[in-house]
Short mmCIF file of C-alpha atoms in Angstrom, two decimals:
data_model
loop_
_atom_site.label_atom_id
_atom_site.label_comp_id
_atom_site.label_asym_id
_atom_site.label_seq_id
_atom_site.Cartn_x
_atom_site.Cartn_y
_atom_site.Cartn_z
CA MET A 1 183.22 90.90 158.79
CA LYS A 2 182.06 93.98 161.24
CA THR A 3 178.92 95.89 160.06
CA PRO A 4 180.42 99.29 158.91
CA LEU A 5 179.27 101.80 161.09
CA PRO A 6 179.93 105.74 160.51
CA GLY A 7 182.68 106.72 163.06
CA GLY A 8 185.17 103.89 161.97
CA PRO A 9 187.08 102.34 159.34
CA VAL A 10 185.53 100.81 156.62
CA ARG A 11 186.38 99.19 153.36
CA GLY A 12 187.82 101.49 151.13
CA SER A 13 187.82 104.60 153.78
CA THR A 14 189.47 105.37 157.02
CA SER A 15 188.00 109.18 157.09
CA GLY A 16 184.75 107.39 159.66
CA ARG A 17 182.39 109.63 157.15
CA PRO A 18 178.66 108.37 157.69
CA ILE A 19 178.76 108.22 153.47
CA MET A 20 181.81 105.82 153.37
CA ALA A 21 179.87 103.88 155.85
CA LEU A 22 177.04 103.56 154.17
CA LEU A 23 178.24 102.76 151.01
CA ASP A 24 180.34 99.96 152.61
CA LEU A 25 177.13 98.76 153.96
CA LEU A 26 174.71 98.86 151.51
CA GLY A 27 177.63 97.73 149.01
CA ARG A 28 177.73 93.84 150.41
CA ARG A 29 176.48 91.19 148.65
CA THR A 30 172.28 91.49 148.48
CA GLN A 31 172.37 94.09 151.03
CA LEU A 32 170.19 96.27 148.91
CA ARG A 33 167.76 93.55 147.83
CA VAL A 34 166.74 92.67 151.35
CA LEU A 35 166.25 96.20 151.99
CA TRP A 36 164.29 96.73 148.96
CA GLU A 37 161.95 93.68 149.41
CA LEU A 38 161.58 94.75 153.19
CA SER A 39 160.35 98.17 151.71
CA ASN A 40 157.01 96.49 150.54
CA GLY A 41 156.30 95.44 154.29
CA PRO A 42 157.56 92.97 157.07
CA LEU A 43 158.31 89.24 155.47
CA LYS A 44 159.36 86.21 157.86
CA PHE A 45 162.77 84.41 157.18
CA ARG A 46 161.72 81.95 154.57
CA PRO A 47 159.70 84.27 152.10
CA LEU A 48 162.60 87.30 152.33
CA GLN A 49 164.85 84.74 151.71
CA ASP A 50 162.75 83.50 148.40
CA ALA A 51 162.24 87.29 147.46
CA ALA A 52 165.98 88.34 147.69
CA GLU A 53 167.20 85.12 146.28
CA THR A 54 169.57 84.15 148.94
CA SER A 55 171.16 81.75 150.73
CA PRO A 56 170.23 81.48 154.22
CA GLY A 57 173.67 82.14 155.63
CA VAL A 58 174.04 85.02 153.50
CA LEU A 59 170.46 86.40 154.65
CA ASN A 60 171.39 85.94 158.44
CA GLY A 61 174.67 87.60 158.19
CA ARG A 62 172.92 90.79 156.37
CA LEU A 63 170.18 90.67 158.49
CA ALA A 64 172.65 90.66 161.80
CA GLU A 65 174.22 93.81 160.14
CA LEU A 66 171.14 95.30 159.22
CA ARG A 67 169.95 94.77 162.43
CA GLU A 68 173.26 96.29 163.85
CA ALA A 69 172.88 99.33 161.99
CA ARG A 70 169.50 100.11 163.43
CA LEU A 71 167.83 99.62 159.82
CA VAL A 72 166.07 95.96 159.98
CA GLU A 73 163.98 94.73 163.33
CA ARG A 74 162.07 91.90 163.96
CA SER A 75 158.70 91.97 164.79
CA ALA A 76 155.71 89.86 165.06
CA ASP A 77 155.44 89.65 161.59
CA GLY A 78 159.06 88.84 161.04
CA TYR A 79 161.80 91.44 159.80
CA ARG A 80 160.88 95.06 159.15
CA LEU A 81 162.55 98.46 158.22
CA THR A 82 162.90 100.63 161.52
CA ASP A 83 162.01 104.19 160.92
CA GLN A 84 165.82 105.01 159.86
CA GLY A 85 165.04 101.75 157.27
CA ARG A 86 162.15 103.55 155.51
CA SER A 87 163.75 106.85 155.60
CA LEU A 88 166.69 105.19 153.80
CA ALA A 89 164.63 103.20 151.27
CA ALA A 90 162.73 106.68 150.44
CA HIS A 91 166.08 108.29 149.77
CA LEU A 92 167.22 105.33 147.03
CA LEU A 93 163.38 106.20 145.14
CA PRO A 94 165.48 108.89 143.13
CA LEU A 95 168.37 106.51 142.68
CA MET A 96 165.95 103.90 140.98
CA HIS A 97 164.22 106.41 138.68
CA TRP A 98 167.80 107.76 137.65
CA SER A 99 168.84 104.84 136.84
CA ARG A 100 166.14 103.82 134.77
CA ASP A 101 166.84 107.31 132.88
CA TRP A 102 170.52 105.88 132.95
CA ALA A 103 169.62 102.71 131.52
CA LYS A 104 167.62 104.29 128.62
CA SER A 105 170.94 106.77 127.81
CA LEU A 106 172.98 103.77 127.33
CA ALA A 107 170.44 102.11 125.39
CA PRO A 108 171.76 102.01 121.30
CA ASP A 109 169.88 104.60 119.53
CA ASP A 110 167.30 103.01 117.28
CA SER A 111 166.93 106.69 114.98
CA SER A 112 170.45 105.28 113.11
CA SER A 113 169.23 102.07 111.81
#
């Protein structure tokens, strides 16, 4: 499957808008998990595979896409986020906090029992 990049058609959109390419890229199986695990620092392939709980084939595909999108690069320490990748991870943190509030709002109300 072709790596979604800004300027071209992606799954669900032909507009070429960067946000649509990003959402397509991040929506792929285990993609966010790989980014999340690398946000804590570089990892070699096998530890990253274990941390992301994915198969070698899927991880190879995701790393190839993330490298083509210039969000991940190889280093002596394994795989690590690029400057753009670290910036993206920082922008995802507020979403993580929002999701916790959202989860709490969906929890059953204990005061009615």
